[in-house]
Tab-separated table of C-alpha atoms in Angstrom:
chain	number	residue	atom	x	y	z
A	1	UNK	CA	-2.389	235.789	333.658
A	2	UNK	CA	-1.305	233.422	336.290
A	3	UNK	CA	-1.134	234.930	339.768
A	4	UNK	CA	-1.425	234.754	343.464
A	5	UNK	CA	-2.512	237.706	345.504
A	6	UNK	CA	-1.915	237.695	349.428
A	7	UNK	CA	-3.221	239.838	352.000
A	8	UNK	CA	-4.461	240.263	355.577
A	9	UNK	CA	-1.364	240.961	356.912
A	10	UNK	CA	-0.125	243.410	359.629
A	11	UNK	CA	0.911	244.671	362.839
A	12	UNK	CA	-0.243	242.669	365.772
A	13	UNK	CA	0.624	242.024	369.217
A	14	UNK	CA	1.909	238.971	370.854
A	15	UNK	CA	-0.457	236.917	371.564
A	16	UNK	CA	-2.906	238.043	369.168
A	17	UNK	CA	-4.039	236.305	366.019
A	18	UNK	CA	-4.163	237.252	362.186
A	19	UNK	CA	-6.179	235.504	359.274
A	20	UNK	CA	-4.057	235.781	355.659
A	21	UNK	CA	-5.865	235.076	352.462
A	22	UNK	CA	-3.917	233.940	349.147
A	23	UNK	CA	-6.800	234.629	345.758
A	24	UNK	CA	-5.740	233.228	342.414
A	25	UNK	CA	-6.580	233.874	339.355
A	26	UNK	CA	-6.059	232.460	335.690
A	27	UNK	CA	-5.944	229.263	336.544
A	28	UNK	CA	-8.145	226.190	338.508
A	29	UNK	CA	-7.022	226.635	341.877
A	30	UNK	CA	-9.606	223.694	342.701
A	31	UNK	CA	-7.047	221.562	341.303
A	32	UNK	CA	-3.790	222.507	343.113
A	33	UNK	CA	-2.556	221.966	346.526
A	34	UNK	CA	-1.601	225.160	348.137
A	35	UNK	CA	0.843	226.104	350.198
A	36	UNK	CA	2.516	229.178	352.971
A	37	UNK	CA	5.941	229.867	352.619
A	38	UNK	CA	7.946	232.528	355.177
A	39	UNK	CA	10.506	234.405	355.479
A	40	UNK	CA	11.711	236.330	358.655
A	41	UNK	CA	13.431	239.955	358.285
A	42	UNK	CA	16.947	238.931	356.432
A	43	UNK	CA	16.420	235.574	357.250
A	44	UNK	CA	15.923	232.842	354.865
A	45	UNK	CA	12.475	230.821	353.284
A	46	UNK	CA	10.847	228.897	355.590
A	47	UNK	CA	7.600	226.551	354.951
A	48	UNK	CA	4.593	226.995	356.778
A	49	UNK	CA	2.263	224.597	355.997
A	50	UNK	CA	0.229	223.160	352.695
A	51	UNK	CA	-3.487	221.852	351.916
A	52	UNK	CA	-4.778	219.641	349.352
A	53	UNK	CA	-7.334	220.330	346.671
A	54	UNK	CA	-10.121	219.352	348.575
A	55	UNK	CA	-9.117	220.664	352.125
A	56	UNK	CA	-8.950	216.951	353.209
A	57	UNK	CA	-5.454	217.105	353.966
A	58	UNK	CA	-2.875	219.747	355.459
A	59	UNK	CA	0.436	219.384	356.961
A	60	UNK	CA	2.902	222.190	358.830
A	61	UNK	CA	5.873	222.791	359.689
A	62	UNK	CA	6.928	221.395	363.187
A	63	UNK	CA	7.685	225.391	364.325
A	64	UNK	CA	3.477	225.571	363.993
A	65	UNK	CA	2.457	223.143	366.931
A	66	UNK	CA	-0.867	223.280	366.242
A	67	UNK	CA	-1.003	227.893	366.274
A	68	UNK	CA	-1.893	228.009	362.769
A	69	UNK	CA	-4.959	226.431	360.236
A	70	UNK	CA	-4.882	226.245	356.745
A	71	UNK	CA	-8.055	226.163	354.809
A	72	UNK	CA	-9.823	226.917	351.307
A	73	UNK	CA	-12.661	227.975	349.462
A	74	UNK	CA	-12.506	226.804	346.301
A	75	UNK	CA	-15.580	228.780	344.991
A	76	UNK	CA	-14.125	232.010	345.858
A	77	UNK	CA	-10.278	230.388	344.649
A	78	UNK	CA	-9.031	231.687	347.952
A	79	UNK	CA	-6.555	230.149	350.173
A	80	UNK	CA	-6.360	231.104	354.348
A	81	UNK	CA	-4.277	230.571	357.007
A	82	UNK	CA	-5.520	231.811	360.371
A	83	UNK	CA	-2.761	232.263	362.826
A	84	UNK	CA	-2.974	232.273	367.035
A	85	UNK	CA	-0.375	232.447	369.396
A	86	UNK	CA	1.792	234.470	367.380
A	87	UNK	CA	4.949	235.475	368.971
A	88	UNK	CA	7.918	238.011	367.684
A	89	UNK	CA	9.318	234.833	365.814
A	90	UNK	CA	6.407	234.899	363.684
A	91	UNK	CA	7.198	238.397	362.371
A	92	UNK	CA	8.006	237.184	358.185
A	93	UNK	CA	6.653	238.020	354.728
A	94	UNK	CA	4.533	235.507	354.526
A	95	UNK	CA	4.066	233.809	350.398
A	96	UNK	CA	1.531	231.771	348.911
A	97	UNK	CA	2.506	228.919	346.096
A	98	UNK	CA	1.233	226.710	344.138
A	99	UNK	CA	1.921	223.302	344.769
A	100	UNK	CA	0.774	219.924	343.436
A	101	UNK	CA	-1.234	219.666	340.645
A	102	UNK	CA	-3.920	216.663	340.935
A	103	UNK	CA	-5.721	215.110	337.543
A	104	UNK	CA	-7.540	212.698	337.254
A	105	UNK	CA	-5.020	210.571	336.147
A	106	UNK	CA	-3.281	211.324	339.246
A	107	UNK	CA	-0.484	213.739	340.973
A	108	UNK	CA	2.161	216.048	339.497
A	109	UNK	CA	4.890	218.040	340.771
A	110	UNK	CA	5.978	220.710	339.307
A	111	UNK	CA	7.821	222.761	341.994
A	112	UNK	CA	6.117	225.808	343.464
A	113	UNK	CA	5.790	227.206	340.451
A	114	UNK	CA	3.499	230.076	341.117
A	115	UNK	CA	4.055	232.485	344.090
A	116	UNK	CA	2.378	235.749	345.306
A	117	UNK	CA	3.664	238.910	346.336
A	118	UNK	CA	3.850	238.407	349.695
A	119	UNK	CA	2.280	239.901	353.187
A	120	UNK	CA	3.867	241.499	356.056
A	121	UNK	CA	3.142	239.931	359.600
A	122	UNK	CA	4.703	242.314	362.388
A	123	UNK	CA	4.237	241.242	365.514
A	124	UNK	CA	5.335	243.139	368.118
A	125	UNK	CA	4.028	245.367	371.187
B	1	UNK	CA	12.370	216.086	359.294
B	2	UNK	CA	15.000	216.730	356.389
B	3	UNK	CA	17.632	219.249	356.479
B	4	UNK	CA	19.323	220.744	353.184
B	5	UNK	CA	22.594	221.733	353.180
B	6	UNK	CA	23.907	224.131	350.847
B	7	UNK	CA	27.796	225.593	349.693
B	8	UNK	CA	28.889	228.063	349.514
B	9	UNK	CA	26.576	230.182	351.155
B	10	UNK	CA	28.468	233.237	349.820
B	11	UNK	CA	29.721	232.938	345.615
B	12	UNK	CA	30.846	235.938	343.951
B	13	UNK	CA	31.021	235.309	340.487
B	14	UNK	CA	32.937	237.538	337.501
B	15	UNK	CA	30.412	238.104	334.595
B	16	UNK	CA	30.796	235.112	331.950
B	17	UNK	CA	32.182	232.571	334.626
B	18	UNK	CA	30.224	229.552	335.596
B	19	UNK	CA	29.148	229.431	339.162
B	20	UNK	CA	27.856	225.657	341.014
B	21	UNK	CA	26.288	225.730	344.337
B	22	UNK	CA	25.912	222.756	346.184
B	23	UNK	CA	22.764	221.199	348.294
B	24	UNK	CA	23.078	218.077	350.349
B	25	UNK	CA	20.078	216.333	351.969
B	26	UNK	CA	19.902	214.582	355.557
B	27	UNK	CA	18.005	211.605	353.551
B	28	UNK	CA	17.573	209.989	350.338
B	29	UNK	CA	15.391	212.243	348.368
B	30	UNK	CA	14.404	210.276	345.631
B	31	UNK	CA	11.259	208.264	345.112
B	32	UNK	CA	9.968	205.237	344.356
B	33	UNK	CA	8.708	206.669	341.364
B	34	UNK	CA	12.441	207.214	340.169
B	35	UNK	CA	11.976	211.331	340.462
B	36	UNK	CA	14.007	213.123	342.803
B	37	UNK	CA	12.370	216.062	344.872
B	38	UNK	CA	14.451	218.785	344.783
B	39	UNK	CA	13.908	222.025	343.796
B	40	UNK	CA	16.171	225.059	342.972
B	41	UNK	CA	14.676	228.916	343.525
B	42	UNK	CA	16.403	232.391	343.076
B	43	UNK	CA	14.895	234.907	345.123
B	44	UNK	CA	16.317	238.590	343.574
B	45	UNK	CA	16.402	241.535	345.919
B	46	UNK	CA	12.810	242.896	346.899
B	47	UNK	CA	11.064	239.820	344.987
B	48	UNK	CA	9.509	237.181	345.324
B	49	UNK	CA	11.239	233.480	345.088
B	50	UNK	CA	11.402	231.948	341.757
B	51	UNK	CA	11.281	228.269	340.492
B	52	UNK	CA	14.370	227.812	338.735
B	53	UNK	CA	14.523	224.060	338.744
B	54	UNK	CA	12.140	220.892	339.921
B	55	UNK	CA	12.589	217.550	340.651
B	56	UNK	CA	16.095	217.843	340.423
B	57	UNK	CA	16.891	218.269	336.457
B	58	UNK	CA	13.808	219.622	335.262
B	59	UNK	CA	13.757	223.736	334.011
B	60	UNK	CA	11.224	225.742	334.615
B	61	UNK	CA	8.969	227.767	332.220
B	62	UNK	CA	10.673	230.418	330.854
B	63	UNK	CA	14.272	229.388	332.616
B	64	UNK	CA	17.649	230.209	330.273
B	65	UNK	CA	19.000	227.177	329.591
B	66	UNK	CA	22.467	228.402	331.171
B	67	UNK	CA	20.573	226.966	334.063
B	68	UNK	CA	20.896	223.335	334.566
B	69	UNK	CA	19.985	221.018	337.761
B	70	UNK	CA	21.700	217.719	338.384
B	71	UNK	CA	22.366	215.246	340.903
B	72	UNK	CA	20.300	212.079	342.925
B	73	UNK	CA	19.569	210.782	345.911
B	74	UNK	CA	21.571	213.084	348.680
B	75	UNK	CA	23.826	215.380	346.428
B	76	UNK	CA	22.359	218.141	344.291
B	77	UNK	CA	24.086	220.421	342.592
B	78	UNK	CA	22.801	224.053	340.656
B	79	UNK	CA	25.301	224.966	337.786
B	80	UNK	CA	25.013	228.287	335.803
B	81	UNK	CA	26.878	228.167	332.961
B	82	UNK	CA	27.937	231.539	331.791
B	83	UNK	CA	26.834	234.155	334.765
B	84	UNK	CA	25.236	237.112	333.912
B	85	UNK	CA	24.860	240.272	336.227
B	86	UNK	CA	20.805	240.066	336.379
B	87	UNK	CA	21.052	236.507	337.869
B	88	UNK	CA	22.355	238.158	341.898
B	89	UNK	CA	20.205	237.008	344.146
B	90	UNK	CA	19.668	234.286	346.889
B	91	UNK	CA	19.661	230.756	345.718
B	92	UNK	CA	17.610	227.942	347.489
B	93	UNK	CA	17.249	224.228	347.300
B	94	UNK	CA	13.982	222.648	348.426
B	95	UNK	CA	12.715	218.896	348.970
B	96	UNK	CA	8.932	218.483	348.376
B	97	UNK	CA	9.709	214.603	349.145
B	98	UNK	CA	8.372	214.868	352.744
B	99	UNK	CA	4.659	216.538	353.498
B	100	UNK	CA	6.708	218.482	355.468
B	101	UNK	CA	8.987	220.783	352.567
B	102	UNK	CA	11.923	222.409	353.849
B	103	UNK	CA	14.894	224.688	352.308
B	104	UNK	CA	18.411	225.052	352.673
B	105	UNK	CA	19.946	227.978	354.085
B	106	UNK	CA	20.551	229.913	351.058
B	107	UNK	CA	23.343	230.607	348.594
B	108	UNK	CA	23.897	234.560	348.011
B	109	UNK	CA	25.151	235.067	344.746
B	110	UNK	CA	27.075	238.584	343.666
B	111	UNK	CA	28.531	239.742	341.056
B	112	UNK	CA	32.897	240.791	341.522
């Protein structure tokens, strides 16, 4: 079975930082770009940030200015994103995907066609 | 960065009706490679989002064909053919065109 499985989250205060991890499992995460999506209390999905295969590459959304880093471990098919500076505005469900698939014979989008369950980041004091 | 329109952002719908929802990008989003990046998710109460549609046309795995994505370049649009109650839920467009992905604002659906 195809899945995603988030945790690490919880309450925090402002200031303070939080490291999520995303694990997958029936399928090569090695060969997928990954990526954080958000989504505030009633608000709507916002993306975070995404990383290629290798780790090489990672991009976020301009809201991050430079708070959060994205990284991997492919061997343990895990997927992080260690947070700093987190304000209230950060409180969100925050969602792992799966992104880009890359083959040797190149790139392919499929949409994020794979998302986990979600973790709750509460920030507050 | 591109921003994603969407209308209406409220649609109730009577059971057996089609239903459209609109998404209009800030800039051209299709490629070079003659694809357009758009995506179409459903995120039902308590869940998780869903991929519905990708680049632009394209149904997902397991998606009922009442589902259909059209459109190019700037103007998308998500058409349900026959509505049925299990499909309420938030619907959202996405462009994966830019490194930087973004969604629209989010089109609640309900059933009258």
């Amino acid at each position: 079975q195809v899945q995603l499985v988030e945790s690490g989250g919880g309450l925090v205060k402002p200031g303070g930082s939080l490291r999520l991890s995303c694990t997958g499992s029936g399928f090569m995460l090695r060969d997928y770009y990954l990526s954080w999506v958000r989504q505030a209390p009633g608000k709507g999905l916002e993306w975070v940030s995404h990383i290629s295969p290798s780790g090489e590459e990672t991009y976020y959304g301009n809201f991050v200015k430079g708070r959060f880093t994205v990284s991997r471990d492919n061997a343990k098919k895990s997927l992080y994103l260690q947070m700093n500076s987190l304000g209230v505005e950060d409180t969100a469900v925050y969602y792992c995907a799966r992104d880009v698939a890359v083959y040797a014979m190149g790139k392919f989008y499929y949409g994020l066609d794979v998302w986990g369950q979600g973790t709750t980041v509460t920030i507050s004091s | 960065e591109i921003v994603l329109t969407q209308s209406p952002l409220s649609l109730p719908v009577t059971p057996g009706e089609p239903a459209s929802i609109s998404c209009r990008s800030s800039q051209n989003l299709l490629h070079g490679n003659g694809k357009n990046f758009l995506d179409w998710y459903r995120q039902k109460p308590g869940q998780s989002p869903q991929l519905l549609i990708f680049l632009g046309s394209h149904r997902a795995s397991g998606v009922p064909d009442r589902f259909s994505g059209s459109g190019s370049g700037t103007d998308f649009t998500l058409k349900i053919r026959s509505v049925e109650a299990e499909d309420v839920g938030i619907y959202y467009c996405m462009q994966a065109l830019q490194t930087q992905y973004t969604f629209g604002q989010g089109t609640k659906l309900e059933i009258k």
